[in-house]
Short mmCIF file of C-alpha atoms in Angstrom, two decimals:
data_model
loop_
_atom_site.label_atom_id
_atom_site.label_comp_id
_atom_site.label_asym_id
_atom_site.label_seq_id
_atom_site.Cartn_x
_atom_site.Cartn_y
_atom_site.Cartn_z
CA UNK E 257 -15.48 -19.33 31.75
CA UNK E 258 -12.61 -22.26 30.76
CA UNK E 259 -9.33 -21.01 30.04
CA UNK E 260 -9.44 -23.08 26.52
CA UNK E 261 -12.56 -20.81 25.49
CA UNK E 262 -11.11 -17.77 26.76
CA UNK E 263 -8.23 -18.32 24.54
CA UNK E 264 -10.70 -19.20 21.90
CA UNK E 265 -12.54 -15.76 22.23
CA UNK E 266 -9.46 -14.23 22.17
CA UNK E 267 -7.95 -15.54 19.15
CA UNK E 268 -11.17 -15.24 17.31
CA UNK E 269 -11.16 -11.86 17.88
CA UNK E 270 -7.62 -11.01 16.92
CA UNK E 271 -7.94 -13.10 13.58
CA UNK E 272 -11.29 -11.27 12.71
CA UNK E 273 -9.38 -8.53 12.97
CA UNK E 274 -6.67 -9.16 10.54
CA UNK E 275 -9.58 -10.42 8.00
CA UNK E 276 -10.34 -6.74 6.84
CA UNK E 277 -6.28 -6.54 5.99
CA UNK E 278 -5.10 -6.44 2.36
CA UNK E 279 -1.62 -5.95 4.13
CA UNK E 280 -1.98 -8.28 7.04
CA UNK E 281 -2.38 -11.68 7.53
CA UNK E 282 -2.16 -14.12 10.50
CA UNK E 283 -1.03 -17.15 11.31
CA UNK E 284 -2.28 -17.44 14.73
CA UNK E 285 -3.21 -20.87 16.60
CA UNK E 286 -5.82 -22.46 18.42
CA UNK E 287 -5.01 -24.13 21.57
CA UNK E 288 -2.02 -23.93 20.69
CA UNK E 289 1.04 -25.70 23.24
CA UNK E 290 4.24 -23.08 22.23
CA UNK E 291 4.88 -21.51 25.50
CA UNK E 292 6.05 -18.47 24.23
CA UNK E 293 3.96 -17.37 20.84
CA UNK E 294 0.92 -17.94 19.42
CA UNK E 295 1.93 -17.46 15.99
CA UNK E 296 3.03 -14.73 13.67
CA UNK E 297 1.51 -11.80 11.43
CA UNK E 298 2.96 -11.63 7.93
CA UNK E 299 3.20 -7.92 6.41
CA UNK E 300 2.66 -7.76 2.88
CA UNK E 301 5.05 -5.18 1.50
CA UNK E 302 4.10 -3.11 -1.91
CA UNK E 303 7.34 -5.00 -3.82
CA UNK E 304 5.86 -8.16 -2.76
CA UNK E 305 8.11 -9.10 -0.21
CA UNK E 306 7.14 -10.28 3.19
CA UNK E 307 8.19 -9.50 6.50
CA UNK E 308 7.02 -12.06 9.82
CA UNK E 309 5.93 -10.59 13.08
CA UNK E 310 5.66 -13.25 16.15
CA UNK E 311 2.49 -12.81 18.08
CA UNK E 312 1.33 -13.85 21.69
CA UNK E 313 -2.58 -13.55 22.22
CA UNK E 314 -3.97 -13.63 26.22
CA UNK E 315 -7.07 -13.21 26.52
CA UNK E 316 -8.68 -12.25 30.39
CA UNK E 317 -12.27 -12.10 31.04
CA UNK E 318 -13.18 -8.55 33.10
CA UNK E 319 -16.76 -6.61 34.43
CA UNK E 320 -15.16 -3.93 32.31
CA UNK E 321 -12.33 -2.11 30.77
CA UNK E 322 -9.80 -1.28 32.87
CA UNK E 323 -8.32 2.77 32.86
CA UNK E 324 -4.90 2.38 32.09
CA UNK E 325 -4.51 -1.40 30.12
CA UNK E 326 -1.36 -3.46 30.83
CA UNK E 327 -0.54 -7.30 31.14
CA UNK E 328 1.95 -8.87 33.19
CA UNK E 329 4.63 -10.92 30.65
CA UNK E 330 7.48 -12.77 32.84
CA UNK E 331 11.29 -11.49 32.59
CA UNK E 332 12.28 -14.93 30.33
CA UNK E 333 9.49 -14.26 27.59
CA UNK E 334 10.68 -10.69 27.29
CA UNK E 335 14.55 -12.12 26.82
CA UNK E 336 12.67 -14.68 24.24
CA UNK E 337 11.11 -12.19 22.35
CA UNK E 338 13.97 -10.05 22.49
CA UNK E 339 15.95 -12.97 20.98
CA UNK E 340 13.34 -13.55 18.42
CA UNK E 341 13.55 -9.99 16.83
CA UNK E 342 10.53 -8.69 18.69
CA UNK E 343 6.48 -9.65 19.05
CA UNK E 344 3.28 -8.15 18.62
CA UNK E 345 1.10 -8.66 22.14
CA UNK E 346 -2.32 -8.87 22.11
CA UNK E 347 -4.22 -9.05 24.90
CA UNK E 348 -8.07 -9.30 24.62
CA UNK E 349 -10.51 -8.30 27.50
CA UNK E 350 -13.43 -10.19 27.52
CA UNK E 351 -16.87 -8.80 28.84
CA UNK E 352 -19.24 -11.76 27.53
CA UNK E 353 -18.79 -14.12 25.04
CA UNK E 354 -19.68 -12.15 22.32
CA UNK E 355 -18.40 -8.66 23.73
CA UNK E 356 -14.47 -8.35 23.41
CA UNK E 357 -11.78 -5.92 23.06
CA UNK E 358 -8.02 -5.54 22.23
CA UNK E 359 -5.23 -3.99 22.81
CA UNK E 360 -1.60 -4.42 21.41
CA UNK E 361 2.24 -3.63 22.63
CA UNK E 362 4.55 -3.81 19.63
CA UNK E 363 7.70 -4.85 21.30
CA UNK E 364 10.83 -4.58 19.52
CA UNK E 365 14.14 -5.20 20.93
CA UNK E 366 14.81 -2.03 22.16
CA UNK E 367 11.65 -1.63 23.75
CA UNK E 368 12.38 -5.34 25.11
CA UNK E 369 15.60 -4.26 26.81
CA UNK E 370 13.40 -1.37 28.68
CA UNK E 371 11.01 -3.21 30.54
CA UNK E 372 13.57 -5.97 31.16
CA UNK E 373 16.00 -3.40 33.04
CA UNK E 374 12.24 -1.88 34.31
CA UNK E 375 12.16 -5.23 36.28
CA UNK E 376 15.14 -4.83 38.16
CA UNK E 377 15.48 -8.20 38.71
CA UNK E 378 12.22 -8.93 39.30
CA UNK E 379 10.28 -11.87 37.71
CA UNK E 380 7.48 -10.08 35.87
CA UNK E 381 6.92 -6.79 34.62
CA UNK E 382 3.45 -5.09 33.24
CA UNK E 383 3.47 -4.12 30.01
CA UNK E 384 1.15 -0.82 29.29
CA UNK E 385 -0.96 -1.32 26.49
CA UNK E 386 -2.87 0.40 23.27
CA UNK E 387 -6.48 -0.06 22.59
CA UNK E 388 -7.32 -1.42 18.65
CA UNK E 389 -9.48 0.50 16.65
CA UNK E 390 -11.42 -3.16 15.62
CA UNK E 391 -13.56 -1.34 13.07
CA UNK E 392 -10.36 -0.46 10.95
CA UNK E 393 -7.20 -1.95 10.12
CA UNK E 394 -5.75 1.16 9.10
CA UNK E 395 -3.99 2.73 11.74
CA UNK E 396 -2.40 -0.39 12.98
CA UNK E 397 -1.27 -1.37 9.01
#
């Protein structure tokens, strides 16, 4: 499969995803050429404020799901990200093209400055990763 429909898949699937949100709602690209984000979530707060979350969707085609998800993100995104307040990180295995299924790292700074001493100087580090519940927005809201 092309890396452009990958991404496609991927995207599709996070954005369906954030559809069933009253509280949620995305602003996430298609083929898009930022190097670092894909886009942000916007939180809908009860006092009708709003509160933006940048995103990063990869999406990697697999037989099947692997055991214990993670996805290797490179020492200067984490820095970036960590500059930028934080990101949500999606990362959607593909089985076929109409079989996916994501997981998520919310990264804050803090959580940032972990896995970026975790490296130890290395260039990459894997991040571990939770599955999404896709039927329900709930528990992620």
């Amino acid at each position: 499969m092309r890396s452009v429909k990958i991404e496609r898949i991927a995207v599709n699937c996070v954005r369906d995803f954030f559809n069933h949100s009253d509280v949620l709602e995305d602003y996430i690209s298609q083929n898009d050429r930022e190097p670092i984000w894909d886009g942000d979530i916007m939180i809908k707060w009860e006092n009708g404020s709003t509160t933006k979350v940048y995103t990063q969707v990869k999406g990697k085609t697999v037989k099947q799901l692997p055991k214990k998800p993670t996805y290797p993100v490179s020492v200067s995104n984490l820095k970036n990200y960590k500059q930028d307040g934080g990101i949500a990180y999606f990362v959607v295995y593909i089985i076929s093209t109409d079989e996916c299924f994501f997981y998520y790292a919310l990264l804050t700074p803090m959580k940032l400055q972990k896995f970026i001493e975790l490296a130890n100087g290395r260039g990459r580090i894997s991040i571990p990763l939770k599955p999404i519940n896709a039927k329900s927005t709930q528990e992620f809201e």
